[in-house]
Coordinates of C-alpha atoms in Angstrom, one line a residue:
Chain A
M47 CA 107.2 132.7 147.7
K48 CA 105.5 133.7 144.7
Q49 CA 109.1 133.6 142.7
K50 CA 110.3 130.4 144.3
L51 CA 107.0 128.5 143.1
L52 CA 107.3 129.7 139.6
L53 CA 111.0 129.7 139.8
I54 CA 110.2 125.2 140.9
C55 CA 107.4 125.1 138.2
A56 CA 110.0 126.3 135.3
L57 CA 112.6 124.4 135.9
A58 CA 109.9 121.3 136.5
V59 CA 109.0 122.4 133.2
S60 CA 112.5 122.7 131.7
G61 CA 112.9 119.6 132.9
L62 CA 109.8 117.4 131.1
A63 CA 110.6 119.6 127.7
A64 CA 114.2 117.9 127.8
K65 CA 112.7 114.6 128.1
A66 CA 110.6 115.5 125.2
Q67 CA 113.2 116.4 122.9
D68 CA 114.9 113.3 122.8
S69 CA 113.1 111.5 121.0
I70 CA 110.9 112.2 117.0
K71 CA 107.3 111.8 117.2
V72 CA 106.9 110.4 113.5
T73 CA 103.0 108.8 115.1
S74 CA 99.9 111.3 115.4
D75 CA 99.6 112.2 119.6
A76 CA 96.9 111.8 120.0
P77 CA 95.8 110.9 123.7
L78 CA 92.9 109.2 122.6
V79 CA 92.0 108.3 119.0
I80 CA 87.9 109.5 117.9
T81 CA 86.7 107.9 114.2
G82 CA 83.4 107.5 112.8
S83 CA 81.2 107.9 110.3
V84 CA 77.3 109.1 109.6
D85 CA 75.4 107.0 106.6
A86 CA 72.2 108.3 104.9
Y87 CA 70.8 106.5 102.0
Y88 CA 67.8 106.9 99.5
K89 CA 66.2 104.0 97.8
Y90 CA 63.9 103.3 95.2
D91 CA 63.1 99.7 94.1
F92 CA 61.5 99.2 91.1
A93 CA 58.8 97.1 92.2
G94 CA 57.6 100.1 93.4
K95 CA 56.7 98.5 96.5
K96 CA 57.5 99.1 100.3
F97 CA 58.5 95.6 101.0
A98 CA 62.8 95.2 100.4
N99 CA 62.6 92.8 97.1
I100 CA 66.5 92.5 97.6
P101 CA 67.4 90.9 100.8
T102 CA 70.4 93.8 101.6
S103 CA 71.6 93.8 105.2
F104 CA 71.7 97.5 105.0
N105 CA 69.7 100.0 102.4
N106 CA 66.8 97.8 103.2
E107 CA 64.2 100.4 103.3
S108 CA 62.6 101.2 100.1
N109 CA 60.8 104.5 98.7
S110 CA 62.4 106.6 101.9
I111 CA 65.0 108.3 102.8
S112 CA 66.6 106.5 105.7
I113 CA 69.2 106.8 107.9
G114 CA 72.2 104.1 108.5
M115 CA 74.0 104.6 111.7
I116 CA 76.2 107.0 113.4
D117 CA 79.2 105.6 114.4
L118 CA 82.0 106.3 117.5
G119 CA 84.7 104.4 118.0
V120 CA 87.6 105.3 120.0
K121 CA 91.3 104.3 120.8
K122 CA 94.1 104.3 123.1
K123 CA 96.9 102.4 123.2
V124 CA 100.0 102.6 125.6
G125 CA 103.0 100.6 125.2
K126 CA 102.1 97.1 124.4
A127 CA 98.5 97.5 125.3
A128 CA 95.8 99.1 123.7
F129 CA 91.5 99.3 124.3
V130 CA 88.8 99.6 121.1
G131 CA 85.2 100.9 122.5
E132 CA 82.6 101.2 119.1
L133 CA 79.7 101.7 119.3
S134 CA 77.0 102.3 116.7
F135 CA 73.2 104.5 117.1
G136 CA 70.5 104.1 113.7
P137 CA 68.9 100.9 112.0
R138 CA 72.5 100.4 110.1
G139 CA 73.9 100.0 114.0
Q140 CA 71.1 98.7 115.8
A141 CA 68.3 95.8 115.0
Q142 CA 69.9 95.4 111.2
S143 CA 72.8 93.8 112.6
L144 CA 73.1 93.6 116.5
P145 CA 71.6 91.4 118.3
D146 CA 69.4 93.1 121.5
A147 CA 71.7 92.1 124.8
T148 CA 69.2 90.4 126.6
T149 CA 67.1 88.5 123.8
G150 CA 69.5 87.6 121.3
T151 CA 67.8 88.4 118.6
L152 CA 67.8 91.3 115.5
T153 CA 64.4 92.5 116.6
G154 CA 65.5 95.4 118.6
S155 CA 68.8 96.7 120.2
S156 CA 69.6 97.4 123.8
Y157 CA 73.6 97.5 123.1
H158 CA 75.2 99.4 119.9
I159 CA 77.8 98.2 119.7
Q160 CA 80.1 97.0 117.1
N161 CA 84.0 96.1 118.5
L162 CA 84.6 96.1 122.3
Y163 CA 88.3 93.8 122.8
V164 CA 91.8 95.0 124.1
S165 CA 94.1 93.7 122.5
Y166 CA 98.4 93.0 124.1
D167 CA 101.2 92.7 122.5
L168 CA 103.2 89.7 124.1
T169 CA 106.1 89.9 121.8
D170 CA 107.2 92.3 118.8
K171 CA 105.8 89.8 116.7
L172 CA 102.6 88.1 118.8
N173 CA 99.7 90.0 119.8
V174 CA 96.8 88.9 121.9
T175 CA 93.4 90.1 121.1
G176 CA 89.9 89.2 123.5
G177 CA 86.2 91.1 123.4
Y178 CA 83.4 91.3 120.9
M179 CA 85.5 91.5 117.2
A180 CA 84.0 92.6 113.7
T181 CA 84.4 88.8 112.1
F182 CA 87.3 88.3 110.2
I183 CA 85.0 86.1 107.9
G184 CA 84.3 87.5 104.2
Y185 CA 85.4 90.9 102.2
E186 CA 82.5 93.5 103.3
V187 CA 81.7 95.0 107.0
I188 CA 78.9 96.7 108.5
A189 CA 80.4 100.3 109.2
P190 CA 79.4 102.0 105.5
T191 CA 83.1 103.2 105.5
G192 CA 84.4 99.9 105.4
N193 CA 82.7 98.7 102.1
F194 CA 82.8 100.6 98.5
N195 CA 78.8 99.4 97.5
Y196 CA 76.5 100.7 99.8
S197 CA 74.1 97.3 99.5
T198 CA 75.2 94.3 100.7
S199 CA 76.6 90.8 99.2
Y200 CA 74.1 87.5 100.4
L201 CA 77.8 85.7 101.1
F202 CA 78.6 89.4 103.9
T203 CA 74.6 89.1 105.3
N204 CA 74.7 85.2 105.4
G205 CA 78.3 85.2 107.3
P206 CA 79.1 85.8 110.5
F207 CA 79.3 89.6 111.3
Q208 CA 80.6 89.7 114.6
N209 CA 82.5 87.3 116.9
A210 CA 83.7 87.2 120.8
G211 CA 86.7 85.5 121.4
V212 CA 89.8 85.4 121.9
K213 CA 92.7 85.9 119.5
L214 CA 96.1 85.6 118.9
T215 CA 98.4 86.4 116.2
Y216 CA 101.5 85.8 114.8
A217 CA 103.6 87.9 112.4
F218 CA 105.8 85.9 110.7
S219 CA 107.1 88.8 108.5
D220 CA 105.2 91.6 106.7
K221 CA 103.8 89.8 104.7
V222 CA 102.6 86.5 106.2
S223 CA 100.9 86.1 109.6
L224 CA 98.5 83.6 111.1
M225 CA 95.2 84.6 113.5
A226 CA 94.0 81.4 115.4
G227 CA 91.4 82.4 118.4
I228 CA 88.5 80.5 120.3
F229 CA 85.0 81.8 120.4
N230 CA 81.5 82.0 121.5
D231 CA 79.5 79.2 120.2
S232 CA 76.9 81.1 118.2
W233 CA 77.9 84.5 116.3
N234 CA 76.9 87.9 116.8
T235 CA 76.2 87.5 120.3
Y236 CA 77.9 88.9 123.0
Q237 CA 77.5 85.9 125.6
S238 CA 77.8 82.4 124.5
T239 CA 74.4 80.9 123.9
S240 CA 76.4 77.8 125.8
D241 CA 79.8 77.7 125.7
V242 CA 83.3 78.7 123.9
S243 CA 83.0 76.0 121.1
T244 CA 83.8 77.8 117.9
F245 CA 87.6 77.8 116.2
G246 CA 88.5 80.4 114.7
A247 CA 91.6 80.8 112.4
Q248 CA 93.3 83.3 109.2
L249 CA 96.1 83.4 107.4
M250 CA 97.1 86.1 106.2
V251 CA 99.5 85.6 103.0
V252 CA 100.8 88.6 100.3
P253 CA 101.7 87.0 97.7
V254 CA 103.4 89.7 95.0
K255 CA 103.5 93.4 96.1
N256 CA 99.9 95.0 96.1
W257 CA 98.2 91.7 97.0
T258 CA 96.6 91.2 99.9
A259 CA 95.1 87.4 100.2
Y260 CA 93.0 86.1 103.9
I261 CA 92.0 82.5 104.2
N262 CA 89.5 82.1 106.9
F263 CA 88.2 79.4 108.4
I264 CA 85.6 79.0 110.8
T265 CA 84.2 76.2 112.6
G266 CA 81.7 74.8 115.8
Y267 CA 79.2 72.1 116.4
Y268 CA 76.3 75.6 117.3
S269 CA 77.1 77.4 114.4
G270 CA 78.7 75.7 111.6
T271 CA 81.1 75.6 109.5
E272 CA 82.9 78.1 106.5
F273 CA 85.6 78.4 104.8
D274 CA 86.5 82.0 103.5
V275 CA 89.0 83.5 101.1
T276 CA 88.9 87.4 100.7
T277 CA 91.6 89.2 98.8
N278 CA 92.7 92.5 97.0
Y279 CA 94.9 93.7 94.4
Q280 CA 95.8 96.7 93.6
I281 CA 96.7 95.7 89.6
T282 CA 97.5 100.0 89.2
D283 CA 97.4 102.7 90.2
A284 CA 93.9 103.6 88.9
F285 CA 92.4 99.4 89.3
K286 CA 91.4 97.1 92.1
L287 CA 89.6 93.6 92.3
G288 CA 88.7 92.2 94.7
L289 CA 87.4 88.5 95.2
N290 CA 85.3 86.8 98.1
F291 CA 84.4 82.3 97.9
A292 CA 83.1 81.6 100.6
T293 CA 81.5 77.8 101.8
Y294 CA 79.6 77.7 104.4
S295 CA 78.3 73.9 106.3
Q296 CA 74.8 74.3 107.9
P297 CA 75.2 71.4 111.0
S298 CA 72.0 69.7 112.1
L299 CA 70.3 71.0 115.1
K300 CA 70.9 69.1 117.9
T301 CA 66.9 69.2 119.3
S302 CA 66.1 68.1 115.6
P303 CA 69.1 67.1 114.0
A304 CA 66.6 66.5 111.0
Y305 CA 67.3 70.0 110.3
G306 CA 70.1 72.1 109.0
N307 CA 72.8 69.9 106.4
G308 CA 72.9 72.8 104.6
G309 CA 74.3 75.5 103.7
F310 CA 75.7 77.9 100.8
T311 CA 78.4 78.2 98.5
G312 CA 79.1 81.5 96.9
V313 CA 81.3 83.6 94.5
A314 CA 81.7 87.6 94.2
L315 CA 83.9 90.1 92.4
Y316 CA 84.2 93.6 92.9
P317 CA 86.5 95.4 90.0
Q318 CA 87.1 99.1 90.8
L319 CA 88.5 101.4 88.5
A320 CA 89.5 105.2 89.5
V321 CA 88.5 107.2 86.7
S322 CA 89.7 110.8 88.3
K323 CA 90.8 111.8 92.1
A324 CA 87.2 112.3 93.3
V325 CA 85.3 109.1 91.3
T326 CA 86.0 106.0 90.7
L327 CA 83.5 103.1 89.4
G328 CA 83.3 99.8 91.0
L329 CA 81.5 96.5 90.1
R330 CA 80.7 94.1 92.6
G331 CA 79.2 90.5 90.4
E332 CA 78.3 87.8 93.1
Y333 CA 76.6 84.7 92.5
F334 CA 75.4 82.6 95.7
S335 CA 73.7 79.2 95.8
A336 CA 71.8 77.6 99.0
K337 CA 72.8 74.1 99.3
S338 CA 70.0 71.4 99.5
G339 CA 69.3 70.0 102.8
N340 CA 66.0 70.6 105.0
L341 CA 67.2 74.1 106.5
G342 CA 63.9 74.7 107.4
G343 CA 64.2 78.6 106.1
T344 CA 66.4 80.6 103.9
Y345 CA 68.8 82.4 103.5
T346 CA 67.9 85.9 102.7
G347 CA 65.1 84.3 100.3
V348 CA 67.6 81.9 98.4
V349 CA 65.9 78.9 99.3
P350 CA 68.1 75.7 99.1
G351 CA 69.0 74.5 96.1
E352 CA 68.3 77.6 94.3
S353 CA 71.1 80.2 93.9
V354 CA 70.8 84.3 92.7
T355 CA 73.0 86.6 90.7
A356 CA 73.3 89.6 92.0
L357 CA 74.9 92.7 89.9
T358 CA 76.1 95.9 91.3
V359 CA 76.7 98.9 89.8
T360 CA 78.9 101.6 92.0
A361 CA 79.9 105.1 91.9
A362 CA 81.7 106.6 94.9
I363 CA 82.3 110.4 94.4
K364 CA 84.0 112.4 97.1
S365 CA 84.4 115.8 98.4
G366 CA 86.8 116.1 101.4
P367 CA 85.1 113.8 104.0
L368 CA 81.9 112.8 102.6
T369 CA 81.3 110.4 99.9
F370 CA 78.1 110.0 97.6
I371 CA 77.5 106.7 96.0
P372 CA 75.0 106.3 93.2
E373 CA 74.3 102.4 92.9
F374 CA 72.2 100.2 91.0
R375 CA 71.7 96.7 91.3
V376 CA 69.6 94.2 89.5
D377 CA 69.6 90.7 91.1
N378 CA 68.5 87.4 89.0
G379 CA 66.9 84.1 90.9
S380 CA 67.5 80.8 89.7
K381 CA 63.6 80.4 90.3
N382 CA 60.7 83.4 91.1
M383 CA 62.2 84.7 94.1
F384 CA 60.7 88.6 94.4
L385 CA 57.7 90.1 93.9
N386 CA 56.7 92.3 91.0
S387 CA 54.9 96.4 91.1
D388 CA 51.5 93.6 91.0
G389 CA 52.8 91.2 93.9
K390 CA 53.2 88.2 91.7
G391 CA 56.6 86.0 92.1
T392 CA 59.6 87.0 89.3
Q393 CA 62.8 85.5 88.9
A394 CA 64.3 89.6 88.7
A395 CA 64.2 92.7 91.5
Q396 CA 66.0 96.1 90.1
Q397 CA 66.4 99.2 92.8
I398 CA 68.6 102.3 91.9
G399 CA 69.3 104.8 95.3
V400 CA 72.0 107.0 96.5
A401 CA 73.9 107.1 99.4
A402 CA 75.6 110.0 101.5
V403 CA 78.3 108.9 103.8
Y404 CA 80.3 110.9 106.0
A405 CA 83.7 110.0 108.1
F406 CA 85.7 111.2 110.7
Chain B
M178 CA 80.0 160.4 131.2
I179 CA 83.5 161.3 130.6
L180 CA 84.9 158.0 132.8
G181 CA 82.7 155.9 131.0
R182 CA 84.2 157.4 128.0
L183 CA 87.5 157.0 128.8
Y184 CA 87.1 153.7 130.6
F185 CA 85.8 152.8 126.8
L186 CA 88.8 153.9 125.6
S187 CA 90.9 152.4 127.1
V188 CA 89.4 148.7 127.1
M189 CA 89.2 149.7 122.8
K190 CA 93.2 150.6 122.9
K191 CA 93.9 146.7 124.9
R192 CA 91.6 144.8 122.9
L193 CA 93.5 146.9 119.1
L194 CA 96.1 145.7 121.0
I195 CA 95.9 142.1 121.0
L196 CA 94.7 142.3 117.9
M197 CA 97.8 144.0 116.5
L198 CA 99.8 141.2 118.7
C199 CA 98.0 138.1 117.2
F200 CA 98.3 139.3 113.8
G201 CA 101.5 139.6 114.4
F202 CA 102.3 136.0 115.9
A203 CA 100.0 135.0 112.7
K204 CA 102.5 136.7 110.6
M205 CA 105.7 135.1 112.7
A206 CA 103.5 131.7 111.9
M207 CA 103.5 131.8 108.7
A208 CA 107.2 133.7 107.9
Q209 CA 108.6 130.7 109.7
K210 CA 106.6 128.1 108.0
D211 CA 109.2 126.5 105.5
S212 CA 107.7 124.3 102.6
L213 CA 109.7 121.9 99.8
A214 CA 111.9 121.9 97.4
L215 CA 113.1 120.3 94.3
D216 CA 116.4 118.6 93.6
E217 CA 118.3 118.0 90.2
H218 CA 116.1 115.6 89.2
S219 CA 113.1 117.5 89.9
K220 CA 111.9 115.7 93.0
Y221 CA 110.4 116.9 96.3
I222 CA 112.9 117.9 98.9
Y223 CA 114.2 118.8 102.7
Y224 CA 117.5 121.1 102.3
R225 CA 119.5 122.3 104.6
V226 CA 123.0 122.9 105.0
I227 CA 124.1 123.6 108.8
N228 CA 127.3 125.6 110.1
Q229 CA 127.7 123.6 113.4
G230 CA 131.1 125.5 113.8
K231 CA 133.3 123.1 116.4
D232 CA 133.6 119.5 115.7
D233 CA 135.7 118.0 113.3
A234 CA 133.6 115.9 110.4
N235 CA 134.6 111.9 111.6
V236 CA 133.1 113.4 115.6
L237 CA 130.0 114.8 113.5
L238 CA 129.1 111.6 111.4
V239 CA 129.5 109.5 114.4
R240 CA 127.6 112.1 116.2
G241 CA 124.8 111.8 113.4
L242 CA 125.1 107.9 113.7
D243 CA 124.7 107.9 116.9
F244 CA 121.4 109.9 116.9
F245 CA 119.4 107.4 115.0
S246 CA 120.5 104.7 116.9
E247 CA 119.7 106.1 120.3
P248 CA 116.7 103.5 121.6
Y249 CA 114.5 106.5 121.3
N250 CA 115.1 106.2 117.7
R251 CA 115.8 103.4 116.7
D252 CA 113.1 101.0 116.1
A253 CA 110.9 103.9 113.6
F254 CA 114.5 105.1 111.7
K255 CA 116.5 102.5 109.6
I256 CA 119.8 103.3 108.9
T257 CA 120.2 101.9 105.6
A258 CA 123.5 102.4 104.4
K259 CA 127.1 104.6 105.6
D260 CA 130.3 105.9 103.7
A261 CA 133.1 106.8 106.5
N262 CA 135.0 107.7 103.3
T263 CA 132.3 109.9 102.0
H264 CA 131.2 110.7 105.4
T265 CA 127.8 110.1 104.8
F266 CA 124.7 108.2 106.0
E267 CA 121.2 107.4 105.1
V268 CA 118.4 106.5 107.0
K269 CA 114.7 105.6 105.5
S270 CA 111.8 106.7 108.0
F271 CA 108.3 107.6 108.5
F272 CA 105.9 109.9 109.7
T273 CA 101.6 110.1 109.9
V274 CA 99.7 112.8 108.5
S275 CA 96.1 114.2 109.5
K276 CA 93.9 115.3 107.0
S277 CA 93.2 119.0 107.3
S278 CA 90.0 118.1 107.6
S279 CA 89.0 115.7 110.0
L280 CA 86.7 116.1 112.9
A281 CA 89.1 114.4 115.4
K282 CA 92.8 113.8 115.0
H283 CA 93.8 110.5 113.9
D284 CA 96.4 109.2 111.5
D285 CA 95.2 109.4 108.0
G286 CA 98.1 108.7 106.5
K287 CA 102.0 107.7 106.8
I288 CA 105.0 109.6 105.1
T289 CA 108.1 107.4 103.8
Y290 CA 111.1 109.0 103.0
T291 CA 115.1 108.8 102.8
L292 CA 117.2 111.1 104.7
T293 CA 120.7 112.1 103.7
V294 CA 123.3 113.4 106.1
E295 CA 126.8 114.3 104.9
T296 CA 129.6 116.0 107.2
R297 CA 132.5 118.1 106.8
D298 CA 134.3 119.7 109.1
K299 CA 132.5 121.8 111.8
K300 CA 129.2 121.7 109.2
Y301 CA 127.1 119.3 107.8
R302 CA 124.1 118.9 106.0
Y303 CA 120.5 117.0 105.9
W304 CA 117.6 116.4 103.6
L305 CA 115.1 114.5 102.9
G306 CA 113.7 113.5 100.0
N307 CA 111.9 110.7 98.1
F308 CA 108.3 111.7 100.0
V309 CA 106.0 108.5 99.2
F310 CA 102.7 108.9 100.5
T311 CA 99.9 106.2 101.6
P312 CA 97.3 106.7 102.2
Y313 CA 94.8 104.7 105.8
Y314 CA 91.9 103.6 105.7
K315 CA 89.8 102.5 108.9
D316 CA 89.8 98.2 109.0
R317 CA 87.5 96.3 110.7
Y318 CA 88.9 96.4 114.2
N319 CA 88.6 100.3 114.2
N320 CA 92.4 100.9 113.4
M321 CA 93.8 103.4 111.6
V322 CA 96.1 101.0 109.0
P323 CA 97.7 101.7 105.8
Q324 CA 95.9 100.7 102.3
P325 CA 97.4 97.8 100.7
G326 CA 98.7 98.5 97.4
V327 CA 98.4 102.3 97.9
E328 CA 101.5 104.5 97.3
I329 CA 101.7 108.4 95.7
P330 CA 104.9 109.9 95.1
M331 CA 104.1 113.4 96.6
E332 CA 105.4 114.9 93.3
A333 CA 102.1 113.0 91.8
I334 CA 99.9 113.5 94.5
S335 CA 98.0 116.7 93.9
K336 CA 97.0 114.9 91.0
K337 CA 95.5 111.5 93.3
I338 CA 94.2 113.7 95.6
E339 CA 92.2 116.9 96.1
A340 CA 94.2 119.7 95.6
R341 CA 94.5 121.4 99.8
E342 CA 94.7 117.6 100.9
A343 CA 97.7 117.6 98.4
A344 CA 98.8 121.4 99.9
H345 CA 98.4 120.2 103.6
Y346 CA 100.9 117.0 103.0
L347 CA 103.9 118.7 101.4
D348 CA 103.2 121.4 104.2
E349 CA 103.8 118.7 106.2
C350 CA 106.8 117.3 105.1
A351 CA 108.5 120.7 104.9
A352 CA 107.1 120.7 108.6
F353 CA 108.6 117.1 109.6
G354 CA 111.5 118.0 107.9
K355 CA 112.5 121.3 110.1
K356 CA 111.5 119.4 113.4
L357 CA 113.9 116.4 112.5
G358 CA 116.8 119.0 111.9
A359 CA 116.1 120.6 114.7
K360 CA 116.1 117.8 117.2
L361 CA 119.4 116.6 115.2
K362 CA 120.9 119.7 115.7
Q363 CA 120.8 119.4 119.4
Y364 CA 122.4 116.5 119.9
M365 CA 125.2 117.4 117.0
D366 CA 126.2 120.1 119.2
A367 CA 125.5 118.9 122.9
E368 CA 128.8 116.8 123.8
P369 CA 128.5 113.0 124.0
V370 CA 127.5 111.9 127.9
V371 CA 129.2 108.6 128.7
K372 CA 126.8 106.6 130.1
K373 CA 126.3 103.5 131.9
A374 CA 125.4 100.0 131.3
D375 CA 122.8 99.9 133.1
G376 CA 121.7 103.9 132.8
K377 CA 122.0 104.6 135.9
K378 CA 124.5 107.5 137.1
V379 CA 127.0 105.9 139.8
I380 CA 129.0 108.3 142.3
D381 CA 131.9 108.1 144.2
T382 CA 131.3 109.3 147.3
K383 CA 135.0 109.3 148.5
K384 CA 135.7 111.9 145.9
W385 CA 134.5 115.1 146.9

C-alpha cells in the first residue's frame, strides 16, 4: 500500500514537472511580491529653533533625530488580475501625509494606506484600475524611495497626494498612453465628501528615447483644477534632468463664495549627475507663487500674491540597499515668511540634514 | 557509561556524514555553475554546441523555430531573423533579475539579450549575447518598473553598479543561458506531437 502511494505521488509529481517544463520563465516566480522601505533623518534648522521654518511635507522636525516611516507593500498578479496593498507606519506615512479615517483630517491616523487597489487587463492595451492610489499628479511622491531629494517641494506639498477612484489606461504603444478616470470629490481621503465628481487624465509620451513626459489634468468643483507637466530626460548615462510645472486654481467655497478663487503656479527643475557608481549629486531649484485671491489661508506659508524660491542641494550615497542623503536647502521668500533665531520675520531660511533610507 | 559513549559516537558519526554530504552537494553545485565567455568582439556570450545525434539541419531549424513560437513562449520571445539557407535564426527576449541582497525577492532589473541558433545535421549551436541591463525602481503605485533611459551593457556593468551585484547579474546571465539551453534541448530532442486544432485528444472508438 505504501509503495503504491509512493508510486502515485511520484507520477503526480512527474506530471506536474512535465507541464512546468514547457515554458521558460522570464520573470520572478515569487508567490507574493513584497517591497518596502524604512527611513530616518536628522535635520538642523539654521534659526536654531524647534519650529518647522521650511514647510517641507516630511523631514520637518527640526533639531531632532526623527523617523519617517516603515512602508510595506504587497502585490500579486494572476493572469490579468492584480492587486496592490501598501501600508505605512510612522509620521511620514501617517499624520504627515494621510488622513484620519474617521475625521478626514491630518491630525491623526487610524489607517496607514498608501495604495490599495485592484486592476484588470481588459485587453493587451487597456487596463482598468480602481481603489485608493497615489496621485498621478506631480514629480515627487510620499515614499522616500521615489524621490531624489529628501525634503519635498512646495508643488508636491500643495498638490494632491492620493486619489480614490477608477481609471482606464490605454497604451497606444510603448511610447504613448492615455489615462482617464473619475475620482472622489476630495483629494487625499479614503471616501468622498459628497460624490465622485473629480475628473482626471494623464497623457504619457516618449518624444525621444530616454525622455518621458506626463501631461496631467485634474478638475472638480470641490478640490479645484490642476494642470501639471512632469518630465524626466536621461540625457547621458550620468546626467538626468527632471522638470515639474503645475498651475492650480482653487474653487470658490460653496458655503462662502467670496473665499477661494486663488491657487498657485510653480516650476521645479531637477538636474542630477552620477559622479560615481555610488554617488549622485542633485539640485532642485523651485519657484512657487501663490495666486491672488481670497483664500483665507496660505499655501504652506506662501500667502496669496507672494512667492518663494527654494534651492536644495542633495547627494545620494548608495551602499547596497541603503542610501545616505545629506541635504542643504535654502528658501527665499518674496517677503518675510520665515523666522530668524530671534523669532523675528525674515525672508530666508536654511536647513541642513542627513537621512538614511533602506529599501527592500 | 559505555552505552552512552557509543550513542554519542554514533550521533557524531551521523552528523559528520550529513556535513560531508552537504559539503559534497555544495561542491557539486559550485562545479555545475556556468559562466559567460567573451566572443571575438570582447562581448559576453553564453555559448554551447549540442550534438543532438538524430535529425538533420532542416528538422532542427523548424523545431527550434517552433519552440519559440509555441503559445507559452511567443509572448516573451520575438523571432527577429531567420534564414533557411544558413539554418540560422535570432530571438530577442529578456529575463528579470533580483538583487542578491534583497530581503524580499522581487524583480530589481531586467536583462535583454539576443539568442542566435544555428543548426547542422545532427547538431546545433546556440549563443546568448548582447546582454543589456536595465534597473527597476518602485513607482508610485508600488510596481517595480524599468527605469526609463537606463541601459547598461553587461560589459560595462561593473563600472555602473556595485561589484557584488554586477558579479551576481553576470552569473544570472549564465544560469539563464543554461536553463534556456536545457529547455531548448528537450524540445529539439522530442518527436513533434501532432496537435489537434482545439488542442483536445480525439480517440477513434472504432479502432482498438
